[in-house]
XYZ file of C-alpha atoms in Angstrom:
668
model
C 16.623 -3.707 -15.084
C 14.477 -2.437 -17.909
C 10.631 -0.962 -16.166
C 7.657 -1.017 -18.205
C 4.768 1.232 -17.163
C 1.851 1.896 -18.444
C -0.256 5.648 -18.452
C -2.945 4.241 -15.731
C -5.440 6.693 -14.946
C -5.766 8.087 -11.382
C -8.255 5.322 -10.488
C -5.948 2.352 -11.791
C -2.875 4.246 -9.901
C -5.590 4.986 -6.435
C -6.092 1.223 -6.975
C -3.379 -0.794 -7.853
C -3.574 -3.764 -4.764
C 0.262 -3.153 -4.707
C -0.571 0.585 -4.075
C -3.459 1.653 -2.655
C -7.005 0.391 -1.556
C -9.848 -0.726 -3.181
C -11.840 1.985 -3.924
C -11.167 5.345 -4.710
C -12.697 8.908 -4.528
C -12.399 9.714 -8.523
C -14.951 7.241 -9.440
C -16.868 7.857 -5.578
C -17.334 11.700 -6.867
C -19.095 10.133 -10.333
C -22.279 8.714 -8.160
C -24.411 10.794 -5.416
C -23.244 10.467 -1.830
C -25.566 7.838 -0.005
C -26.960 8.365 3.288
C -29.659 6.406 5.108
C -32.351 8.697 4.469
C -32.104 8.964 0.452
C -32.191 5.023 0.347
C -34.727 3.338 -2.005
C -34.681 -0.229 -1.850
C -37.132 -3.080 -2.108
C -36.537 -5.691 0.446
C -36.223 -9.762 -1.798
C -36.236 -11.811 1.449
C -35.222 -11.451 4.955
C -32.650 -13.950 4.436
C -30.673 -12.050 1.711
C -30.063 -14.447 -1.679
C -31.388 -18.192 -1.609
C -32.632 -19.076 -5.043
C -29.584 -19.615 -7.470
C -31.966 -18.520 -10.575
C -33.472 -15.834 -9.066
C -29.831 -14.322 -8.132
C -29.048 -14.974 -11.764
C -31.829 -13.139 -13.225
C -31.152 -9.739 -11.172
C -27.563 -10.071 -11.451
C -27.291 -10.752 -14.908
C -29.093 -7.226 -15.948
C -26.878 -5.402 -13.427
C -23.184 -7.030 -14.895
C -24.266 -6.620 -18.615
C -25.094 -2.435 -17.157
C -21.653 -2.355 -15.155
C -19.624 -4.167 -18.090
C -20.887 -1.492 -19.986
C -20.407 1.175 -18.682
C -16.701 0.988 -17.509
C -15.506 -0.736 -20.349
C -15.196 -4.393 -19.021
C -14.571 -7.298 -20.788
C -14.826 -10.118 -18.918
C -16.152 -10.861 -14.783
C -16.283 -13.790 -12.912
C -19.122 -13.729 -10.137
C -19.349 -16.149 -7.290
C -21.943 -16.751 -4.437
C -21.938 -18.687 -1.480
C -24.465 -19.015 1.291
C -24.370 -20.703 4.432
C -21.646 -23.001 2.805
C -23.258 -23.954 -0.678
C -22.068 -22.480 -3.876
C -25.459 -20.660 -5.839
C -23.534 -19.045 -8.417
C -20.509 -19.682 -9.567
C -20.267 -18.661 -13.727
C -18.904 -15.559 -16.173
C -19.737 -12.564 -17.865
C -17.808 -11.581 -20.965
C -14.711 -12.597 -22.550
C -11.601 -13.825 -20.975
C -10.127 -12.514 -24.020
C -11.885 -10.430 -26.410
C -9.504 -10.957 -29.586
C -9.574 -14.437 -29.497
C -13.394 -14.603 -27.725
C -12.723 -16.493 -25.117
C -15.268 -16.737 -22.365
C -14.295 -16.193 -18.434
C -15.620 -19.737 -17.402
C -14.938 -20.554 -13.376
C -11.902 -21.873 -14.018
C -11.008 -18.765 -15.822
C -7.330 -17.322 -13.790
C -7.370 -13.679 -12.565
C -5.044 -11.430 -10.182
C -6.296 -11.316 -6.800
C -4.093 -8.739 -6.002
C -4.427 -7.204 -2.823
C -7.007 -9.974 -1.898
C -3.531 -12.445 -1.490
C -3.991 -9.959 2.438
C -6.266 -12.140 3.331
C -4.733 -15.627 2.412
C -1.225 -14.209 4.005
C -2.711 -13.276 7.346
C -4.821 -16.879 7.598
C -1.022 -18.721 7.292
C 0.345 -16.264 9.920
C -2.648 -17.147 12.085
C -2.251 -20.999 11.263
C 1.117 -20.427 12.565
C 0.063 -18.578 15.936
C -2.645 -21.789 16.502
C 0.204 -23.748 16.767
C 2.336 -21.483 19.124
C 5.297 -20.653 16.476
C 4.295 -16.762 15.974
C 2.839 -14.966 19.072
C 1.148 -11.798 17.454
C 1.913 -9.605 20.602
C 5.624 -10.284 20.654
C 8.035 -8.268 18.672
C 8.621 -9.266 14.633
C 11.900 -9.051 14.859
C 11.975 -12.345 16.915
C 10.640 -13.882 13.322
C 12.622 -12.663 10.969
C 15.240 -14.932 10.774
C 17.975 -11.602 12.383
C 16.341 -9.089 9.896
C 15.338 -5.792 11.747
C 12.936 -3.960 11.456
C 13.716 0.048 12.697
C 11.918 1.350 14.836
C 11.749 5.068 15.962
C 9.215 4.517 18.789
C 9.235 2.633 22.112
C 6.762 -0.262 21.000
C 7.701 -3.019 19.616
C 6.379 -3.620 16.449
C 4.295 -6.784 16.065
C 2.299 -9.282 14.308
C -0.831 -7.778 15.404
C 0.328 -4.667 14.075
C 0.761 -5.734 11.003
C -2.613 -8.057 10.161
C -4.452 -4.678 11.607
C -2.460 -2.198 9.092
C -1.550 0.015 11.990
C 2.045 -0.876 11.643
C 3.406 2.646 11.686
C 5.874 2.644 8.567
C 6.830 5.958 7.147
C 6.451 4.429 3.605
C 4.236 1.716 3.388
C 3.749 1.240 -0.755
C 7.886 0.773 -0.725
C 8.083 -2.247 -1.974
C 5.203 -1.841 -4.267
C 7.172 -2.946 -7.340
C 5.603 -4.565 -10.743
C 5.857 -5.110 -14.076
C 5.486 -7.364 -17.226
C 9.536 -8.808 -16.780
C 8.533 -9.757 -12.990
C 6.531 -12.722 -14.393
C 9.542 -14.819 -15.346
C 11.788 -13.468 -12.838
C 12.212 -15.159 -9.498
C 13.466 -11.942 -7.009
C 14.114 -13.644 -3.385
C 12.263 -12.069 -0.531
C 14.949 -11.275 2.174
C 17.463 -9.311 -0.564
C 14.582 -7.116 -1.138
C 13.440 -6.546 1.548
C 16.417 -5.719 2.789
C 17.092 -2.984 0.206
C 13.158 -2.340 0.585
C 13.064 -1.411 4.405
C 10.748 1.469 6.124
C 10.967 2.512 9.601
C 8.870 2.439 11.841
C 8.210 6.597 12.755
C 4.599 6.264 14.482
C 4.057 4.444 17.804
C 2.488 0.726 16.486
C -0.916 0.188 17.075
C -2.033 3.862 17.223
C -2.945 4.572 13.204
C -4.588 2.603 10.588
C -2.468 2.937 7.273
C -3.310 0.610 4.146
C 0.208 -0.771 4.301
C 1.643 -3.547 1.299
C 4.437 -3.648 3.364
C 3.241 -4.958 6.408
C 1.883 -8.315 4.785
C 5.257 -8.608 2.522
C 6.595 -8.993 5.919
C 3.747 -10.745 7.224
C 4.800 -13.585 4.315
C 8.002 -13.491 5.186
C 7.741 -14.119 8.822
C 5.185 -17.318 7.814
C 8.652 -18.431 5.695
C 10.710 -17.776 7.962
C 9.066 -19.334 10.982
C 8.038 -22.314 9.048
C 11.356 -23.131 7.688
C 9.843 -23.798 3.754
C 9.763 -20.815 1.337
C 6.260 -18.704 1.467
C 4.700 -20.011 -1.792
C 5.448 -23.438 -1.002
C 3.780 -23.524 2.646
C 1.201 -21.567 1.147
C 0.543 -24.589 -1.080
C 1.345 -27.385 1.479
C -0.796 -25.401 4.070
C -3.732 -23.169 2.705
C -4.425 -23.901 -1.136
C -3.730 -27.643 -0.822
C -6.290 -28.443 2.013
C -8.759 -25.852 0.923
C -8.825 -28.026 -2.884
C -7.878 -24.753 -4.562
C -5.626 -26.632 -7.216
C -5.671 -23.438 -9.783
C -4.100 -21.147 -6.874
C -1.236 -20.185 -6.301
C 1.155 -17.539 -5.276
C 3.480 -17.848 -8.499
C 3.041 -17.541 -12.076
C 2.662 -21.113 -14.179
C 2.877 -21.767 -17.627
C -0.522 -24.008 -16.979
C -1.907 -20.486 -14.247
C -0.493 -18.091 -17.425
C -2.164 -19.925 -20.195
C -6.130 -20.015 -18.652
C -5.537 -15.979 -17.240
C -8.009 -13.534 -18.436
C -6.048 -10.821 -20.432
C -5.559 -7.426 -18.814
C -7.206 -4.254 -20.126
C -6.744 -0.473 -19.503
C -9.806 1.142 -19.326
C -9.847 2.379 -22.891
C -10.034 -1.736 -23.891
C -6.638 -2.276 -24.904
C -4.581 -5.480 -23.498
C -1.381 -5.266 -22.274
C 0.569 -8.029 -20.811
C 0.276 -9.004 -17.096
C 2.139 -7.609 -13.991
C 4.617 -9.180 -11.959
C 5.901 -8.218 -8.048
C 9.273 -7.728 -6.810
C 9.668 -9.763 -4.946
C 8.067 -12.993 -6.600
C 6.570 -14.542 -3.558
C 4.614 -10.938 -2.805
C 2.092 -11.304 0.152
C 0.770 -8.112 0.023
C -0.401 -9.026 -3.853
C 0.582 -11.859 -5.807
C -1.929 -14.705 -5.587
C -3.917 -16.319 -8.688
C -6.585 -17.812 -8.820
C -10.282 -18.715 -10.118
C -14.097 -18.461 -9.144
C -14.512 -22.018 -8.579
C -11.148 -22.384 -6.318
C -12.390 -19.022 -4.255
C -16.083 -20.147 -3.824
C -13.828 -22.892 -2.045
C -12.012 -20.076 0.298
C -15.966 -18.359 1.094
C -17.165 -22.057 2.047
C -13.822 -22.290 4.536
C -15.028 -18.992 6.561
C -18.752 -20.591 6.506
C -17.783 -23.314 8.007
C -15.901 -22.065 10.335
C -12.970 -22.777 9.466
C -13.112 -26.263 7.878
C -14.060 -27.321 4.169
C -14.552 -31.070 3.702
C -13.964 -32.196 7.187
C -10.357 -31.483 6.555
C -9.414 -28.248 9.456
C -7.622 -25.100 7.974
C -8.242 -22.435 10.715
C -9.786 -22.827 14.019
C -13.466 -22.074 14.762
C -11.525 -18.790 17.237
C -9.223 -17.453 14.054
C -12.138 -17.907 11.716
C -14.085 -15.391 13.869
C -11.318 -13.867 14.351
C -11.022 -12.987 10.585
C -14.188 -11.723 10.685
C -13.924 -9.473 13.777
C -13.388 -5.981 13.859
C -10.576 -5.234 15.928
C -9.641 -1.423 14.860
C -12.049 1.424 14.893
C -11.693 4.542 13.773
C -14.747 5.668 15.991
C -16.915 2.734 17.461
C -19.489 3.550 14.542
C -16.537 3.312 12.008
C -15.286 -0.179 11.621
C -11.251 -0.305 10.167
C -10.206 -3.639 10.187
C -9.705 -7.287 11.227
C -7.001 -9.377 12.317
C -6.751 -10.925 8.700
C -6.602 -8.646 6.191
C -10.122 -7.591 6.001
C -11.282 -4.239 6.199
C -14.601 -2.088 6.281
C -14.186 0.787 4.497
C -17.093 2.431 2.797
C -19.229 1.912 5.425
C -22.485 3.613 3.639
C -23.067 0.785 1.497
C -22.901 -1.582 4.432
C -26.605 -0.831 5.183
C -26.038 -1.468 8.360
C -24.711 -4.964 8.162
C -21.840 -6.629 9.444
C -19.420 -6.860 6.263
C -15.832 -7.398 5.958
C -14.247 -7.099 2.377
C -11.177 -7.113 0.534
C -10.599 -5.638 -2.399
C -7.638 -5.552 -5.170
C -6.121 -4.242 -8.364
C -3.103 -5.065 -10.442
C -3.070 -3.062 -13.876
C -5.956 -5.094 -16.131
C -7.113 -6.902 -13.283
C -9.163 -5.988 -10.473
C -10.593 -8.571 -7.394
C -13.499 -7.858 -4.633
C -13.984 -9.968 -1.989
C -17.318 -9.593 0.411
C -18.776 -11.468 3.692
C -21.305 -10.934 5.766
C -20.507 -13.464 8.565
C -23.926 -13.097 10.972
C -26.153 -14.011 7.641
C -23.406 -16.858 6.409
C -23.676 -15.200 2.870
C -20.294 -13.971 -0.048
C -19.604 -13.080 -2.699
C -16.306 -12.697 -4.798
C -15.782 -11.259 -8.406
C -12.894 -10.921 -10.341
C -12.645 -8.763 -14.152
C -10.242 -7.831 -16.272
C -9.403 -4.378 -16.280
C -8.245 -1.641 -13.598
C -11.681 0.749 -13.183
C -14.486 0.591 -9.977
C -17.280 -1.555 -11.652
C -16.869 -3.729 -8.314
C -17.655 -0.828 -6.011
C -21.336 -0.998 -8.110
C -21.369 -4.419 -7.738
C -21.130 -4.344 -4.361
C -23.995 -1.409 -3.734
C -26.337 -3.503 -5.494
C -25.727 -6.776 -4.324
C -26.533 -4.944 -0.905
C -28.849 -3.083 -1.762
C -31.485 -5.485 -3.341
C -30.576 -8.278 -1.003
C -29.471 -6.715 2.252
C -31.488 -2.905 2.178
C -30.574 -0.726 5.380
C -33.810 -1.226 7.698
C -32.313 1.214 10.219
C -34.662 3.697 11.328
C -33.687 7.379 10.317
C -30.818 8.488 12.720
C -32.151 11.607 15.062
C -29.272 14.536 14.885
C -27.998 16.011 17.451
C -24.643 17.727 18.122
C -22.892 19.064 20.888
C -21.481 23.113 20.826
C -17.994 23.398 20.111
C -16.283 26.299 21.703
C -13.311 28.273 20.350
C -10.958 27.009 23.644
C -12.052 23.235 22.869
C -11.400 23.190 19.342
C -7.916 24.499 19.685
C -6.785 20.824 20.339
C -8.295 19.717 16.501
C -7.229 22.967 14.583
C -4.064 22.650 12.257
C -2.790 20.799 9.756
C -2.276 16.965 9.068
C -0.881 14.983 6.568
C -2.147 11.400 5.969
C 0.072 8.552 6.882
C -0.562 6.914 3.247
C -0.871 9.552 0.516
C 1.819 12.229 1.482
C 0.557 14.860 -1.223
C -3.028 14.552 0.942
C -2.973 17.366 3.267
C -5.498 19.040 5.781
C -6.165 21.679 7.639
C -8.734 22.913 10.641
C -9.825 26.363 11.845
C -12.599 26.840 14.093
C -15.412 29.647 13.759
C -19.062 30.226 14.933
C -19.081 26.844 16.963
C -17.625 24.717 14.120
C -14.747 23.148 12.679
C -14.032 24.092 9.017
C -11.732 22.369 6.922
C -10.232 22.239 3.766
C -8.512 19.537 2.406
C -6.533 19.008 -0.868
C -9.221 16.193 -2.111
C -12.656 17.772 -1.910
C -12.301 20.794 -0.535
C -13.556 22.853 1.768
C -16.110 21.251 4.601
C -18.257 22.379 7.723
C -17.893 19.991 10.577
C -20.312 19.762 13.656
C -19.630 17.797 16.415
C -21.375 15.081 17.403
C -18.837 13.600 20.636
C -15.850 15.131 21.239
C -14.086 12.808 18.507
C -16.955 12.390 16.309
C -17.917 14.780 14.091
C -20.204 15.201 10.953
C -19.778 17.406 7.468
C -22.741 18.867 6.021
C -23.303 15.879 3.464
C -23.715 13.491 6.814
C -19.885 12.163 6.412
C -18.193 11.174 9.694
C -15.303 12.556 10.526
C -13.375 10.749 13.523
C -10.436 12.098 15.683
C -7.978 9.568 17.222
C -5.469 10.230 20.216
C -2.072 9.043 20.474
C -0.464 7.027 23.906
C -0.201 10.317 25.503
C -3.870 10.702 24.942
C -3.441 13.643 22.768
C -5.799 14.514 19.521
C -3.208 13.319 16.524
C -4.526 11.953 14.029
C -8.092 12.051 12.304
C -10.141 9.609 9.725
C -12.866 11.086 6.970
C -15.180 8.451 5.462
C -15.930 11.086 2.688
C -16.491 8.711 -0.658
C -15.464 11.827 -2.491
C -12.032 12.385 -1.500
C -9.053 10.359 -1.040
C -8.789 10.555 3.029
C -10.512 8.199 4.103
C -7.543 5.721 2.492
C -5.411 5.989 5.868
C -5.381 8.206 8.712
C -3.958 11.809 8.794
C -1.645 12.832 11.359
C -1.267 16.137 12.387
C 2.006 17.883 11.255
C 4.166 19.573 14.209
C 6.098 22.477 13.986
C 10.260 21.670 13.986
C 12.618 24.033 15.521
C 13.706 26.624 13.338
C 16.863 26.690 11.855
C 19.350 29.097 12.697
C 20.010 30.949 9.854
C 16.387 31.751 8.843
C 15.719 35.233 10.177
C 12.378 35.072 11.759
C 11.420 38.068 9.262
C 12.706 36.548 6.201
C 9.623 36.085 3.351
C 10.794 32.830 2.600
C 10.348 31.716 6.686
C 6.486 30.444 6.218
C 7.596 28.128 3.074
C 11.345 26.835 4.804
C 9.782 26.688 7.854
C 6.377 24.379 5.866
C 8.485 21.727 4.210
C 10.977 20.862 7.332
C 7.876 20.058 9.186
C 6.779 17.647 6.351
C 10.642 16.012 5.944
C 11.216 17.356 2.242
C 13.739 20.088 3.042
C 16.268 19.431 6.093
C 19.253 21.460 7.593
C 22.599 21.766 4.949
C 24.848 21.065 8.435
C 24.126 21.147 11.953
C 20.650 23.530 12.004
C 21.964 25.447 9.332
C 19.482 25.436 5.998
C 21.559 27.565 3.610
C 19.201 29.462 2.515
C 21.267 31.796 -0.367
C 23.184 28.491 -1.170
C 22.585 27.158 -5.217
C 20.936 23.677 -5.683
C 22.034 21.095 -8.261
C 19.534 19.639 -10.525
C 19.856 15.871 -8.912
C 19.077 17.435 -4.947
C 16.258 19.128 -6.230
C 14.967 16.557 -8.258
C 15.305 14.591 -5.784
C 13.775 17.074 -3.257
C 10.548 17.724 -5.468
C 10.099 14.196 -5.664
C 9.232 14.041 -1.542
C 7.105 17.188 -1.895
C 4.951 15.463 -4.670
C 4.319 12.899 -2.305
C 4.087 9.317 -4.317
C 6.673 7.451 -2.534
C 6.044 4.370 -4.296
C 9.849 2.731 -5.944
C 7.503 2.539 -9.629
C 6.092 6.324 -9.563
C 9.628 7.359 -8.378
C 11.188 6.063 -11.201
C 8.379 7.275 -13.376
C 7.978 10.158 -12.252
C 11.959 11.139 -11.885
C 11.842 10.659 -16.041
C 8.911 12.913 -16.564
C 10.544 15.468 -14.489
C 13.016 15.459 -17.459
C 11.101 15.755 -19.976
C 11.495 19.192 -21.970
C 14.706 19.949 -20.162
C 17.803 19.937 -22.820
C 21.118 18.523 -21.362
C 19.812 17.573 -18.257
C 22.553 17.056 -15.524
C 22.683 15.624 -12.067
C 25.368 17.246 -10.986
C 24.993 21.051 -12.212
C 23.566 24.048 -10.931
C 19.900 24.180 -11.973
C 18.596 27.367 -12.665
C 14.973 29.034 -12.236
C 13.541 28.180 -15.553
C 14.895 24.047 -15.058
C 13.251 24.009 -11.987
C 9.519 25.624 -12.823
C 10.065 23.159 -16.046
C 10.484 20.272 -13.445
C 7.183 21.375 -11.166
C 4.874 21.338 -14.160
C 5.911 18.342 -15.407
C 4.137 16.658 -12.086
C 2.325 19.473 -11.274
C 0.305 20.499 -14.682
C -0.926 23.225 -13.627
C -3.243 25.556 -15.826
C -3.117 28.895 -17.039
C -5.253 30.878 -15.280
C -4.852 34.563 -16.150
C -2.404 36.224 -18.374
C 1.137 36.367 -18.204
C 3.744 38.151 -19.944
C 7.435 37.055 -19.811
C 9.957 39.591 -19.750
C 13.801 39.017 -19.153
C 15.366 36.236 -21.124
C 13.750 32.590 -21.025
C 14.369 29.802 -23.096
C 11.080 28.517 -25.496
C 10.917 25.232 -23.947
C 10.508 27.000 -20.692
C 8.064 29.766 -21.237
C 4.556 27.278 -21.204
C 5.409 25.944 -17.291
C 6.668 29.731 -15.853
C 3.691 30.940 -17.122
C 1.466 28.299 -16.076
C 2.780 28.515 -13.090
C 3.053 32.655 -12.098
C -0.797 32.328 -13.244
C -1.646 30.105 -10.446
C 0.781 31.992 -7.790
C 3.613 29.632 -7.781
C 6.300 32.072 -7.778
C 8.411 32.740 -4.836
C 7.791 36.244 -2.779
C 10.793 38.704 -4.934
C 9.790 37.738 -8.238
C 6.850 39.928 -8.499
C 3.942 40.351 -11.050
C 3.044 43.126 -12.799
C -0.563 44.375 -12.961
C -0.582 43.835 -16.943
C 0.333 40.820 -16.247
C 4.369 40.957 -17.064
C 6.569 39.113 -14.609
C 10.497 39.008 -14.769
C 10.843 35.351 -13.690
C 14.638 35.673 -14.099
C 14.894 32.396 -15.457
C 18.455 31.479 -16.379
C 19.670 32.754 -12.844
C 20.670 29.873 -10.602
C 17.535 29.034 -8.146
C 19.002 29.648 -4.627
C 17.662 27.058 -1.603
C 15.291 29.576 -0.668
C 13.562 30.373 -3.992
C 13.363 26.232 -4.116
C 11.360 25.961 -0.585
C 8.941 28.511 -1.800
C 8.096 26.897 -5.000
C 7.764 23.783 -4.269
C 6.001 24.735 -1.043
C 3.244 26.458 -3.181
C 2.827 23.249 -5.983
C 2.455 20.902 -3.335
C 2.299 21.741 -0.137
C -0.991 23.657 0.140
C -4.317 22.090 0.905
C -7.038 24.380 -0.257
C -9.211 24.032 -3.693
C -10.012 24.655 -6.388
C -6.700 26.392 -8.042
C -7.455 29.536 -10.057
C -9.012 29.587 -13.293
C -9.773 31.530 -16.103
C-alpha cells in the first residue's frame, strides 16, 4: 500500500488523535506555567454562561485573536447550558481558497473525541447485560485473543479507563489519504497489529488508542452487526445526529472543512486503518455535537429518547482513575482530566483529538450543567488557549491560596523512588531520580532538571508548583509516576520504573561497554544473540541496526516506523539490509533521526566518505561516540569509519544517542 506522510510539526505529531493526547508540551511551553496564585480573572456570573449575546461578545474576539495566532482558517464553536444551545456558530473559512464559511453544518473529523462515543456504545451493551465491564475481554472478541503476560485478565473497564497495560498502545495508528477511499476490515487488521498486555491491567494510566479500537471491535462482535452500523442505529440516529458517521460518505465529504497544515497549506483528509476506528474515525458537525452535549446534560436522554441510563451518564462524567486524589485522570467513558491546572478547581471532564489538518475539543462541566465543543481546520493547539480563556472568564478559580507544607525526606526513605523510569507510551521519554539534601532531584528528557519536595509519601511538588504522584503496583511497591508539568511531555502517560535484567554471560563486568549494553537490555532495545550470550564482538547487518535503531529511538507507531525507516537510509549509497554495516553508515543512520547539532570543533582523521563526515562530526561533538574511539585535545579523532560496526559499539552509540534523559545537550 502506498503511503503518504505529511511533514508534520512535533505538535501535530503529539496531538494526532490516533497517536497522542490533546495537549503538547511543545505548545504549552510558549505560555507561562499557571498556578492559583498568579491567576487574575474577573467573575462574570455565578451561573457561568447564560446569555447568548454575552458569550459571543466575549468569545468572538478570543477566536479572532487565537485564530490569527495559530493561523487557523476556520472553526466552529458550540455552547450548551441546561440542555439548551446558547451558541452554535462558525468562525472563518471551511475553505479559504473558495471563501466557503464555517457554519453549524460544516463537517470536521472529531478524531479522538470518537473514543467517548465508543465508550458510550460499550456501556449501552453493559446496561443490557451483554458485556460485563469486569470480565475478561477475550469473552467478547469472537475467538480473537489478546496476548497477556500478567496474571490478571484484561477487561472492558481497563480499556475504557486507559489502564490496559499494553506494551504498544499506538500499534494500530495507521493513517493516510488513500485510506479515505478504502474499506479495511477490523479483525484482520487488528490481528496483524496486536499489542501484548505487559503491565497488570488497572495499574497504570497510558493513553491508549488500541484499547478503544478493541472496544469498538467488542461492540461489533457482541452486537452482531458492523461497528459503523451499530453506531448509526443505536447512537447517532436516536440522538438525531444525521450528519455524523464512523465512515466517510460522499455527502459528508462534500461538506467537510478543508484540511490545512500549520503554515496554511491545504492537504487531503486522512483516513484510518481499520476503516471503522473506534479510537478516532468519527466525522460530525457543530449542530450534531450540540445534541451529544445535551444528552449528557439531560442525564442520558434527548428528545425523550433514552440513549443511556442516568447511572451511565453520570459514570461517563465521574473520575474513576486518579494519580492522586487531587489529580483526576480518566472516567469510565473515554473522558480525561489532563491539564488540571486549567480547571480552576472545578469538576471538568474533557476529550480532545487531532488528525492532520483537523483538531477538536469537547469540555463538560457536569456540576454546572455547561459544556462546549469546537473543531477547526489545522492541527495546532489553539483549543488549549480557547479552553483557558473560557474557564477563566466563566469559571474562575475561587479557591483560597494553597498552604504549602512539606514533609522531610530521608535518604533511606528516598530509595524507593530513586532510579530510572520510562514513559509507558512515549518510549523515548526517560527520567531519572536521585536524592540530595532532603529532596528528590529529577532529570527528564522533556523538561530538564527539577527539585521535588514531598507533600505526602506518594505526592511531590516541583519548584514551579507542578505535582508529581508516585504510584504503587499490585505488590505494593513504587513502580510508576505521573507528572503534571505542562511544559513537559510526561503528562501524556504514567512512567514505569526500569529494572535491571540479568547480565549477559559473555559481557565481562569490567567491559567499558557493559553499562551501555545493560541499559539497552533493560529497555528491551537489545536482546541475547543466543541463549544468554550477547556476542559483543559480533558484526551487525544494516537491517539489524535499522530495526534496533527504531526501537532505541522510541517512536513505536506504524506510520512513523515506516517514515523513520526511510529517513534512516537518507544519504547512504546502496543501502542493503543484508549487508554488514560500517561505522560510518551507522553514524549517518543515527544522525538522520537524532539531528544532533555540532557542539565542538571536530577534525576527522583516517578515511571517511564525504557523505558521512557531517553526521560523524555532529555525533562525536555531542559525546555520542563509543569508548574505544578517543577524541584528542585538539579535537581530532579517527572514527575508524569504514570498519565493520560491532554489536558492543552499536550498543554504546545507541544508548548515548537515545538512552539518556539529561538536558540540555552540549552547545557551542
